[in-house]
Amino acid sequence: MIRVKDLSFSYTGKPFLENISFEVGRGEIFGFLGPSGAGKSTLQKILTGLLSDYRGSAVVNGIEVKRHTNSFYENIGVDFEFPSLYEKLTAKQNLEFFGLLYQRKLITIPDLLRMVHLENDADKKVSDFSKGMKSRLNFIKALLHNPDILFLDEPTSGLDPSNSYDMKKIIKAERDRGKTIILTTHNMLDATELCDRVAFIVDGKIKALDTPHNLIMSKGAAKLCYAYFEGREKSGECLLSHTGSDELLKKLISDNKLLSIHSSEPTLNDIFMEITGRALQ
Amino acid sequence: MRFRGLLLGDIRFQFKYGFYFLYVLLTFVFIAVINAVPAAFKAKTAAVIIFTDPATLGIFFMGAIILLEKSQRVLNSLAVSPIKIWEYIAAKVVSLSIISTTVGFVLGVAAGAGGIASVALGTFLGSVLFTLLGIIIAAQTNSLNRFIITTVPAMLFLMVPPFFELFGYDSNIFNLYPSNIVLRIIAGNAENWLLEIPAVAMWIIFFYVIAHGRVSKMLRSIGGIKL
Ligand SMILES: Nc1ncnc2c1ncn2[C@@H]1O[C@H](COP(=O)(O)OP(=O)(O)OP(=O)(O)O)[C@@H](O)[C@H]1O
Ligand SMILES: [Mg+2]
């Protein structure tokens, strides 16, 4: 559905995005993960046709993006980083208005509102919405015309845990329905949980691209951490694969001296730091 | 479908922001003014009021509307929807000309103007021209200050010559000047229809072509590139 090859782009003449290549298939959630200013939103703007003077190729739904016509947008849903709604209209009126711009069969407005628990706020003006409510409305606006490709820029930012959980459930359900989803985020927990594959983007370049699982397994191995008392509380650690050769650990176990013990897998955040030398959040 | 959607959207937007309320109020004020002047001057007074207000309101309303759309980032949503540029422009032009033409018509009737059809036509043409001009200016501005700074000289250029003509200073240079034709039609002074109507049409096409380019640039610059 999306094929990007040797893509480069610059806002200023100074190279910014460089040699980006990747492909995303049907029914896949693909994550852009990277620190602030890395170029995630820029890449999304290119793929949604908002920046057209790029070099290389970006094909979305069979169309080279810089040569898109207006019907290109019938099949694309975009959830921007910031609310893009009529403040003086109600939630329902906003959805009605945007719905009229598409020829495709729409998802009904009550269904959409119910999905994100806004059914009781349908007739409230957007200007009276909280930040999280605006984010949820902005999100369902992207789903309104039931597009095959979704671009979601930080969809869960500003949501409470329960709404964030529900939104992630919706995103996965859309994927299972065969949609192609590009998810931009700096939340590595969301990325691990949602994405089939992620691209680490730093300073306009892709530094790694794989499934979250492979990225985690390829680098740091799982570790065992334990604590014990020896004059004061001390801690030790060893690789899970080498527990048998940790003499101290064996002795602590046989003497029943362990205060705590747990295994810890590296998180995507650890891997990100290891590969890019930079923190994600 | 899409055009109808945009048009209804614009009408609703203008209603919510009180444009309709404002114009009902202003219409009463204008009628009071027209009633206050001696009968001999009623028609001319009405023509001046219609020309300086309903016929040209588009320019300022357009500024307000587009700047609001920019500040609420609605333009981002529109830029990734299947709308065509002509649909966006036409919806704005038609929605504002409905208000203008209605007010022009009502004031014309109140003044007992002879050719009421001519008053309405002149108001409509003026509204289209000035709304397009408002789009041209607002599409390339991001602040109200900048908009006003650009609009004032544009208004002077367009508003001054017609008044010279209305008050008897005749100069052939301005025969086919767009605002002169508009005021002439509103005031019932148009005689050379076969020349004037095509001339206004040409001006409208000319303004439209520029507006089209500006809106296209505006939608593309949402990505952040200064064009
Ligand atoms: N319109 C613009 N003109 C010039 N430079 C820009 C423009 N928009 C963004 N940039 C620059 O491009 C870089 C990447 O911005 P971008 O919005 O793509 O980052 P991001 O990865 O989405 O960050 P965040 O996680 O904060 O959203 C930044 O250095 C930013 O200053
Ligand atoms: Mg961003």
Coordinates of C-alpha atoms and ligand atoms in Angstrom, one line a residue:
Chain A
M1 CA 0.0 0.0 0.0
I2 CA 2.9 2.3 0.7
R3 CA 6.3 2.2 -1.0
V4 CA 8.9 4.7 -0.2
K5 CA 12.3 4.6 -2.0
D6 CA 15.3 6.8 -1.6
L7 CA 13.2 9.6 -0.3
S8 CA 14.9 12.9 0.5
F9 CA 13.4 16.2 1.6
S10 CA 14.6 19.5 2.9
Y11 CA 12.7 22.5 4.3
T12 CA 15.5 24.9 3.9
G13 CA 18.1 23.6 1.3
K14 CA 20.0 22.0 4.1
P15 CA 19.5 18.2 3.8
F16 CA 17.0 17.0 6.3
L17 CA 15.2 13.7 5.4
E18 CA 17.7 11.5 3.7
N19 CA 17.5 8.2 1.8
I20 CA 14.4 7.0 3.5
S21 CA 13.2 3.6 2.1
F22 CA 10.5 1.3 3.4
E23 CA 7.3 -0.5 2.5
V24 CA 4.1 -1.0 4.4
G25 CA 1.6 -3.7 3.4
R26 CA -2.1 -4.1 3.9
G27 CA -3.2 -4.9 7.4
E28 CA -0.1 -3.6 9.0
I29 CA 0.6 -1.0 11.7
F30 CA 3.8 0.7 10.9
G31 CA 5.4 3.0 13.5
F32 CA 7.5 6.1 13.1
L33 CA 9.4 6.3 16.4
G34 CA 11.8 9.0 17.2
P35 CA 12.6 12.0 19.4
S36 CA 11.0 15.4 18.9
G37 CA 12.2 17.1 15.8
A38 CA 13.4 13.9 14.1
G39 CA 11.2 14.3 11.1
K40 CA 8.2 12.0 11.8
S41 CA 5.5 14.6 11.1
T42 CA 7.5 15.8 8.1
L43 CA 7.5 12.2 6.7
Q44 CA 3.8 12.0 7.3
K45 CA 3.2 15.3 5.5
I46 CA 5.0 14.0 2.5
L47 CA 3.0 10.7 2.4
T48 CA -0.2 12.7 2.7
G49 CA 0.6 15.0 -0.2
L50 CA 1.2 18.1 1.9
L51 CA 4.8 18.5 0.9
S52 CA 5.5 17.8 -2.7
D53 CA 9.0 18.9 -3.5
Y54 CA 10.7 15.8 -2.3
R55 CA 13.2 13.7 -4.2
G56 CA 13.0 10.0 -4.7
S57 CA 9.7 8.1 -4.7
A58 CA 6.7 7.8 -2.4
V59 CA 3.9 5.7 -3.7
V60 CA 0.7 5.5 -1.6
N61 CA -2.1 3.4 -2.8
G62 CA -0.5 3.1 -6.2
I63 CA -0.1 6.8 -6.7
E64 CA 3.1 8.8 -6.7
V65 CA 2.2 11.2 -4.0
K66 CA 3.5 14.4 -5.6
R67 CA 1.3 13.7 -8.6
H68 CA -1.9 13.1 -6.7
T69 CA -5.3 14.4 -7.7
N70 CA -8.1 15.2 -5.3
S71 CA -9.6 11.7 -5.4
F72 CA -6.3 10.5 -3.7
Y73 CA -7.9 11.7 -0.5
E74 CA -11.0 9.6 -0.8
N75 CA -9.0 6.6 0.5
I76 CA -6.8 8.3 3.1
G77 CA -7.6 9.3 6.7
V78 CA -5.4 11.7 8.5
D79 CA -5.4 12.4 12.3
F80 CA -3.2 15.4 12.7
E81 CA -1.0 16.1 15.7
F82 CA -3.3 19.0 16.7
P83 CA -7.1 19.3 16.6
S84 CA -8.3 20.5 13.2
L85 CA -12.0 21.1 13.9
Y86 CA -14.5 23.9 13.7
E87 CA -14.5 25.3 17.2
K88 CA -18.0 26.8 17.0
L89 CA -19.6 23.7 15.6
T90 CA -20.7 20.7 17.7
A91 CA -19.0 17.4 17.4
K92 CA -21.9 16.1 15.3
Q93 CA -21.9 19.1 13.0
N94 CA -18.2 18.8 12.5
L95 CA -18.6 15.2 11.4
E96 CA -21.6 16.0 9.2
F97 CA -19.7 18.7 7.5
F98 CA -16.5 16.7 6.8
G99 CA -18.7 13.7 5.8
L100 CA -20.2 15.7 2.9
L101 CA -16.8 16.1 1.4
Y102 CA -16.4 12.4 0.6
Q103 CA -18.1 10.2 -2.0
R104 CA -17.4 7.0 -0.2
K105 CA -19.9 5.4 2.1
L106 CA -19.5 6.8 5.6
I107 CA -19.4 5.2 9.0
T108 CA -22.5 6.5 10.8
I109 CA -21.9 9.4 13.2
P110 CA -23.5 7.7 16.2
D111 CA -21.3 4.7 15.7
L112 CA -18.2 6.8 15.5
L113 CA -19.1 8.8 18.6
R114 CA -19.8 5.6 20.5
M115 CA -16.5 4.2 19.6
V116 CA -14.7 6.9 21.6
H117 CA -17.4 7.4 24.2
L118 CA -18.5 10.8 23.0
E119 CA -22.1 9.8 22.3
N120 CA -23.3 12.1 25.1
D121 CA -21.3 15.1 23.8
A122 CA -22.5 15.0 20.3
D123 CA -24.3 18.3 20.6
K124 CA -21.6 20.1 22.6
K125 CA -19.5 22.7 20.8
V126 CA -15.9 21.7 20.2
S127 CA -14.7 24.9 21.9
D128 CA -16.2 23.4 25.1
F129 CA -14.4 20.1 24.7
S130 CA -11.4 19.1 26.8
K131 CA -8.1 18.4 25.2
G132 CA -8.6 14.6 25.3
M133 CA -12.1 15.0 23.9
K134 CA -10.8 17.0 21.0
S135 CA -8.2 14.4 20.3
R136 CA -10.8 11.6 20.3
L137 CA -13.1 13.6 17.9
N138 CA -10.1 14.4 15.7
F139 CA -9.3 10.7 15.6
I140 CA -12.8 9.5 14.6
K141 CA -12.9 12.3 11.9
A142 CA -10.0 10.4 10.2
L143 CA -12.1 7.2 10.3
L144 CA -15.3 8.8 9.0
H145 CA -15.0 7.9 5.4
N146 CA -13.7 4.4 6.2
P147 CA -10.4 4.9 4.3
D148 CA -8.0 2.0 3.6
I149 CA -5.0 4.0 4.8
L150 CA -4.8 5.8 8.1
F151 CA -2.1 8.3 9.2
L152 CA -2.2 8.8 12.9
D153 CA 0.1 11.4 14.4
E154 CA 0.3 10.9 18.2
P155 CA -3.3 9.7 18.5
T156 CA -3.1 8.8 22.2
S157 CA -1.3 12.0 23.4
G158 CA -3.4 13.8 26.0
L159 CA -5.7 10.8 26.7
D160 CA -6.3 9.2 30.1
P161 CA -5.2 5.6 30.4
S162 CA -8.7 4.2 29.9
N163 CA -9.4 6.2 26.7
S164 CA -5.9 5.5 25.5
Y165 CA -6.5 1.8 26.0
D166 CA -9.8 1.9 24.1
M167 CA -8.2 3.9 21.2
K168 CA -5.5 1.3 20.9
K169 CA -8.1 -1.4 20.7
I170 CA -9.8 0.5 17.9
I171 CA -6.5 0.9 16.0
K172 CA -5.8 -2.8 16.3
A173 CA -9.4 -3.6 15.1
E174 CA -8.9 -1.4 12.1
R175 CA -5.7 -3.2 11.3
D176 CA -7.4 -6.5 11.6
R177 CA -10.0 -5.3 9.1
G178 CA -7.2 -4.9 6.6
K179 CA -6.3 -1.3 6.9
T180 CA -2.8 0.1 6.5
I181 CA -1.9 2.3 9.4
I182 CA 1.0 4.6 9.9
L183 CA 1.4 5.5 13.5
T184 CA 3.7 8.4 14.6
T185 CA 4.6 8.4 18.3
H186 CA 7.4 8.9 20.8
N187 CA 5.7 6.6 23.2
M188 CA 7.6 3.4 23.0
L189 CA 5.1 1.4 25.1
D190 CA 2.4 2.3 22.5
A191 CA 4.8 1.4 19.7
T192 CA 5.7 -2.0 21.2
E193 CA 2.1 -2.8 21.9
L194 CA 0.6 -1.7 18.6
C195 CA 3.1 -1.8 15.8
D196 CA 3.8 -4.7 13.6
R197 CA 7.0 -3.0 12.6
V198 CA 8.7 0.2 13.7
A199 CA 11.2 2.5 12.1
F200 CA 13.5 4.4 14.4
I201 CA 13.9 7.9 13.0
V202 CA 16.6 10.2 14.2
D203 CA 17.7 13.5 12.5
G204 CA 15.9 12.7 9.4
K205 CA 17.2 9.2 8.9
I206 CA 16.0 5.7 9.6
K207 CA 18.4 4.1 12.0
A208 CA 16.7 0.8 12.4
L209 CA 13.6 -1.0 11.0
D210 CA 12.1 -4.2 12.3
T211 CA 9.4 -5.7 14.4
P212 CA 9.5 -4.5 18.0
H213 CA 10.2 -8.1 19.1
N214 CA 13.2 -8.6 16.8
L215 CA 14.6 -5.2 17.7
I216 CA 14.4 -6.1 21.4
M217 CA 15.8 -9.6 20.9
S218 CA 18.6 -8.6 18.5
K219 CA 20.2 -6.3 21.0
G220 CA 20.1 -6.5 24.7
A221 CA 19.5 -10.0 26.1
A222 CA 17.2 -10.5 29.1
K223 CA 18.8 -10.0 32.4
L224 CA 18.3 -11.3 36.0
C225 CA 18.5 -8.7 38.7
Y226 CA 18.6 -9.5 42.4
A227 CA 19.1 -7.7 45.7
Y228 CA 20.7 -8.9 49.0
F229 CA 21.9 -7.6 52.3
E230 CA 25.6 -7.3 53.1
G231 CA 26.1 -4.5 55.6
R232 CA 23.7 -2.6 53.5
E233 CA 21.3 -3.4 50.6
K234 CA 23.3 -4.4 47.5
S235 CA 22.3 -5.6 44.1
G236 CA 23.7 -7.8 41.4
E237 CA 22.7 -8.8 37.9
C238 CA 23.6 -11.5 35.4
L239 CA 22.4 -12.5 32.0
L240 CA 19.5 -14.9 32.1
S241 CA 21.4 -17.3 30.0
H242 CA 24.3 -17.4 32.5
T243 CA 22.6 -17.8 35.8
G244 CA 24.3 -21.1 36.4
S245 CA 27.8 -19.5 36.5
D246 CA 26.9 -16.7 38.9
E247 CA 28.5 -18.1 42.1
L248 CA 27.2 -15.2 44.3
L249 CA 23.7 -15.8 43.1
K250 CA 23.9 -19.6 43.7
K251 CA 25.2 -18.9 47.3
L252 CA 22.5 -16.4 48.0
I253 CA 19.9 -18.9 46.9
S254 CA 21.2 -21.7 48.9
D255 CA 21.5 -19.5 52.0
N256 CA 18.1 -18.0 51.5
K257 CA 19.6 -14.5 51.6
L258 CA 17.9 -13.0 48.5
L259 CA 15.8 -9.9 49.2
S260 CA 14.4 -9.7 45.7
I261 CA 14.9 -11.2 42.3
H262 CA 13.3 -10.5 38.9
S263 CA 14.1 -10.9 35.2
S264 CA 14.1 -7.8 33.0
E265 CA 13.8 -7.7 29.3
P266 CA 15.1 -4.6 27.6
T267 CA 12.4 -2.2 26.5
L268 CA 12.2 -0.7 23.1
N269 CA 13.4 2.5 24.8
D270 CA 16.7 0.7 25.8
I271 CA 17.1 -0.5 22.3
F272 CA 16.4 2.9 20.9
M273 CA 19.1 4.4 23.1
E274 CA 21.6 1.7 22.3
I275 CA 21.1 2.1 18.5
T276 CA 20.8 5.8 18.3
G277 CA 22.6 7.0 21.3
R278 CA 19.6 9.2 22.2
A279 CA 16.7 9.0 24.5
L280 CA 13.2 8.7 23.1
Q281 CA 11.4 10.7 25.7
Chain B
M1 CA -22.5 17.0 -3.2
R2 CA -19.1 18.2 -2.2
F3 CA -19.8 21.7 -3.3
R4 CA -23.2 21.7 -1.6
G5 CA -21.5 20.4 1.6
L6 CA -18.9 23.2 1.5
L7 CA -21.6 25.8 0.7
L8 CA -23.8 24.7 3.6
G9 CA -20.7 24.6 5.8
D10 CA -19.9 28.2 4.9
I11 CA -23.4 29.4 5.5
R12 CA -23.5 27.7 8.9
F13 CA -20.1 29.1 9.8
Q14 CA -21.2 32.6 8.9
F15 CA -24.4 32.2 10.8
K16 CA -22.6 30.9 13.9
Y17 CA -20.2 33.8 13.9
G18 CA -23.2 36.2 13.8
F19 CA -22.8 37.5 10.2
Y20 CA -26.5 37.1 9.6
F21 CA -27.5 38.8 12.9
L22 CA -25.1 41.6 12.2
Y23 CA -26.6 42.2 8.7
V24 CA -30.2 42.1 9.9
L25 CA -29.2 44.8 12.4
L26 CA -27.3 46.9 9.9
T27 CA -30.1 46.6 7.4
F28 CA -32.5 48.3 9.9
V29 CA -29.9 51.0 10.5
F30 CA -29.4 51.6 6.8
I31 CA -33.2 51.8 6.2
A32 CA -33.5 54.4 9.0
V33 CA -30.7 56.4 7.3
I34 CA -32.4 56.2 3.9
N35 CA -35.7 57.2 5.4
A36 CA -34.1 60.2 7.0
V37 CA -32.8 61.8 3.8
P38 CA -35.0 64.0 1.5
A39 CA -36.8 62.1 -1.2
A40 CA -34.7 63.5 -3.9
F41 CA -31.5 62.0 -2.5
K42 CA -32.9 58.6 -1.4
A43 CA -31.8 56.6 -4.5
K44 CA -28.3 58.1 -4.5
T45 CA -27.9 57.6 -0.7
A46 CA -29.0 54.0 -1.1
A47 CA -26.6 53.4 -3.9
V48 CA -23.7 54.8 -1.8
I49 CA -24.7 52.6 1.2
I50 CA -25.1 49.5 -0.9
F51 CA -21.8 50.1 -2.7
T52 CA -19.8 50.8 0.4
D53 CA -21.3 48.0 2.5
P54 CA -23.2 45.0 1.2
A55 CA -21.4 45.0 -2.1
T56 CA -18.0 45.2 -0.6
L57 CA -18.5 43.4 2.7
G58 CA -17.0 40.2 1.2
I59 CA -13.5 41.5 1.5
F60 CA -13.5 41.9 5.3
F61 CA -15.7 38.9 6.0
M62 CA -13.4 36.8 3.8
G63 CA -10.4 37.9 5.8
A64 CA -12.2 37.0 9.1
I65 CA -13.3 33.6 7.8
I66 CA -10.0 32.4 6.3
L67 CA -8.0 33.6 9.2
L68 CA -10.3 31.7 11.6
E69 CA -10.0 28.6 9.4
K70 CA -6.3 29.0 9.6
S71 CA -6.2 29.4 13.3
Q72 CA -8.5 26.4 14.0
R73 CA -6.4 24.4 11.5
V74 CA -9.5 23.5 9.6
L75 CA -7.6 24.2 6.5
N76 CA -5.4 21.2 7.3
S77 CA -8.4 18.9 7.4
L78 CA -9.6 20.4 4.1
A79 CA -6.2 20.0 2.5
V80 CA -6.3 16.3 3.0
S81 CA -9.9 15.9 1.8
P82 CA -11.0 15.5 -1.8
I83 CA -12.3 19.1 -2.2
K84 CA -11.3 20.9 -5.4
I85 CA -10.0 24.5 -5.2
W86 CA -12.9 25.9 -7.3
E87 CA -15.4 24.3 -4.9
Y88 CA -13.7 26.0 -1.9
I89 CA -13.7 29.4 -3.6
A90 CA -17.2 29.1 -5.1
A91 CA -18.7 28.1 -1.7
K92 CA -17.2 31.2 -0.1
V93 CA -18.3 33.5 -3.0
V94 CA -21.8 32.2 -3.2
S95 CA -22.5 32.1 0.5
L96 CA -21.4 35.7 1.0
S97 CA -23.2 36.9 -2.1
I98 CA -26.4 35.5 -0.7
I99 CA -26.2 37.9 2.2
S100 CA -25.0 40.9 0.1
T101 CA -27.6 40.5 -2.6
T102 CA -30.4 40.1 -0.1
V103 CA -29.4 43.2 1.8
G104 CA -28.9 45.2 -1.5
F105 CA -32.3 44.2 -2.6
V106 CA -34.0 45.1 0.6
L107 CA -32.3 48.5 0.7
G108 CA -33.1 49.1 -2.9
V109 CA -36.8 48.5 -2.2
A110 CA -36.6 50.7 0.9
A111 CA -35.3 53.5 -1.2
G112 CA -37.9 53.0 -3.8
A113 CA -35.1 52.6 -6.4
G114 CA -36.4 52.3 -10.0
G115 CA -34.5 49.4 -11.4
I116 CA -34.5 47.0 -8.5
A117 CA -33.1 44.2 -10.6
S118 CA -30.2 46.4 -11.5
V119 CA -29.6 47.2 -7.8
A120 CA -29.5 43.5 -7.0
L121 CA -27.3 42.6 -10.0
G122 CA -24.8 45.3 -9.1
T123 CA -24.7 44.2 -5.5
F124 CA -24.2 40.6 -6.5
L125 CA -21.4 41.5 -9.0
G126 CA -19.7 43.7 -6.4
S127 CA -19.9 41.0 -3.8
V128 CA -18.3 38.4 -6.1
L129 CA -15.4 40.8 -7.0
F130 CA -14.7 41.9 -3.5
T131 CA -15.0 38.4 -2.0
L132 CA -12.5 37.1 -4.5
L133 CA -10.2 40.0 -3.6
G134 CA -10.6 39.1 0.1
I135 CA -9.6 35.5 -0.7
I136 CA -6.6 36.7 -2.6
I137 CA -5.4 38.8 0.3
A138 CA -6.4 36.5 3.1
A139 CA -4.9 33.4 1.5
Q140 CA -1.4 34.8 1.8
T141 CA -1.7 36.4 5.3
N142 CA -1.5 34.8 8.7
S143 CA -2.4 37.7 10.9
L144 CA -5.3 40.2 11.1
N145 CA -2.8 43.1 11.2
R146 CA -1.2 42.0 7.9
F147 CA -4.6 41.5 6.4
I148 CA -5.8 45.0 7.3
I149 CA -2.6 46.6 6.1
T150 CA -2.9 45.0 2.7
T151 CA -6.7 45.5 2.5
V152 CA -6.8 49.3 3.1
P153 CA -4.8 50.3 0.0
A154 CA -6.7 47.8 -2.1
M155 CA -10.0 49.2 -0.9
L156 CA -8.8 52.8 -1.7
F157 CA -7.8 51.9 -5.2
L158 CA -11.2 50.3 -5.8
M159 CA -13.5 52.6 -3.9
V160 CA -12.2 56.1 -4.8
P161 CA -12.7 56.2 -8.7
P162 CA -16.4 55.2 -8.6
F163 CA -17.2 58.1 -6.3
F164 CA -15.6 60.6 -8.6
E165 CA -17.8 59.3 -11.3
L166 CA -21.0 59.2 -9.2
F167 CA -20.5 62.8 -8.2
G168 CA -20.1 64.0 -11.7
Y169 CA -16.4 63.9 -12.4
D170 CA -16.4 62.0 -15.7
S171 CA -13.3 60.4 -17.0
N172 CA -13.3 57.8 -19.7
I173 CA -10.3 56.1 -18.1
F174 CA -12.5 54.5 -15.6
N175 CA -15.3 53.4 -17.9
L176 CA -14.4 49.7 -17.6
Y177 CA -12.9 49.8 -14.1
P178 CA -14.6 47.0 -12.2
S179 CA -15.8 49.0 -9.2
N180 CA -17.0 51.9 -11.4
I181 CA -19.1 49.5 -13.4
V182 CA -20.5 48.0 -10.2
L183 CA -21.5 51.3 -8.7
R184 CA -23.0 52.4 -12.0
I185 CA -25.2 49.3 -12.1
I186 CA -26.2 49.7 -8.5
A187 CA -27.1 53.4 -9.0
G188 CA -29.0 52.6 -12.2
N189 CA -26.7 54.6 -14.3
A190 CA -25.5 51.7 -16.5
E191 CA -26.2 52.3 -20.2
N192 CA -23.7 50.4 -22.1
W193 CA -24.7 46.9 -20.9
L194 CA -23.1 45.1 -23.9
L195 CA -19.7 46.5 -22.9
E196 CA -20.1 46.6 -19.1
I197 CA -21.3 43.1 -18.4
P198 CA -18.6 41.4 -20.4
A199 CA -16.1 43.8 -18.8
V200 CA -17.2 42.8 -15.3
A201 CA -17.2 39.2 -16.3
M202 CA -13.6 39.5 -17.5
W203 CA -12.6 41.2 -14.2
I204 CA -14.3 38.4 -12.2
I205 CA -12.4 35.8 -14.2
F206 CA -9.2 37.6 -13.8
F207 CA -9.7 37.8 -10.0
Y208 CA -10.8 34.2 -9.9
V209 CA -7.6 33.0 -11.6
I210 CA -5.5 34.8 -9.1
A211 CA -7.6 33.6 -6.2
H212 CA -7.3 30.0 -7.5
G213 CA -3.5 30.3 -7.6
R214 CA -3.4 31.8 -4.1
V215 CA -5.7 29.2 -2.5
S216 CA -3.7 26.4 -4.2
K217 CA -0.6 27.8 -2.7
M218 CA -2.2 28.2 0.7
L219 CA -3.4 24.6 0.8
R220 CA 0.0 23.4 -0.3
S221 CA 1.9 25.6 2.2
I222 CA 0.1 23.8 5.1
G223 CA 3.0 21.4 4.9
G224 CA 5.0 24.3 6.1
I225 CA 6.8 25.3 3.0
K226 CA 6.8 29.0 2.3
L227 CA 6.0 29.3 -1.4
Ligands
LIG1 N1 7.5 24.5 8.1 C1 8.7 24.2 8.5 N2 9.8 25.0 8.0 C2 11.0 24.7 8.4 N3 11.4 23.7 9.2 C3 10.4 23.0 9.7 C4 9.1 23.1 9.4 N4 8.3 22.2 10.0 C5 9.2 21.5 10.7 N5 10.5 21.9 10.5 C6 11.7 21.3 11.1 O1 11.8 20.0 10.7 C7 12.2 19.2 11.8 C8 11.3 18.0 12.0 O2 10.0 18.4 12.4 P1 8.9 17.4 12.5 O3 7.6 18.1 12.8 O4 8.9 16.5 11.4 O5 9.4 16.6 13.8 P2 8.7 15.4 14.6 O6 9.6 14.2 14.5 O7 7.3 15.2 14.2 O8 8.7 15.9 16.1 P3 7.6 15.8 17.3 O9 7.8 14.5 17.9 O10 8.0 16.9 18.2 O11 6.2 16.0 16.7 C9 12.3 20.2 13.0 O12 13.7 20.5 13.2 C10 11.5 21.3 12.6 O13 12.1 22.5 13.2
MG2 MG 5.4 15.5 15.1

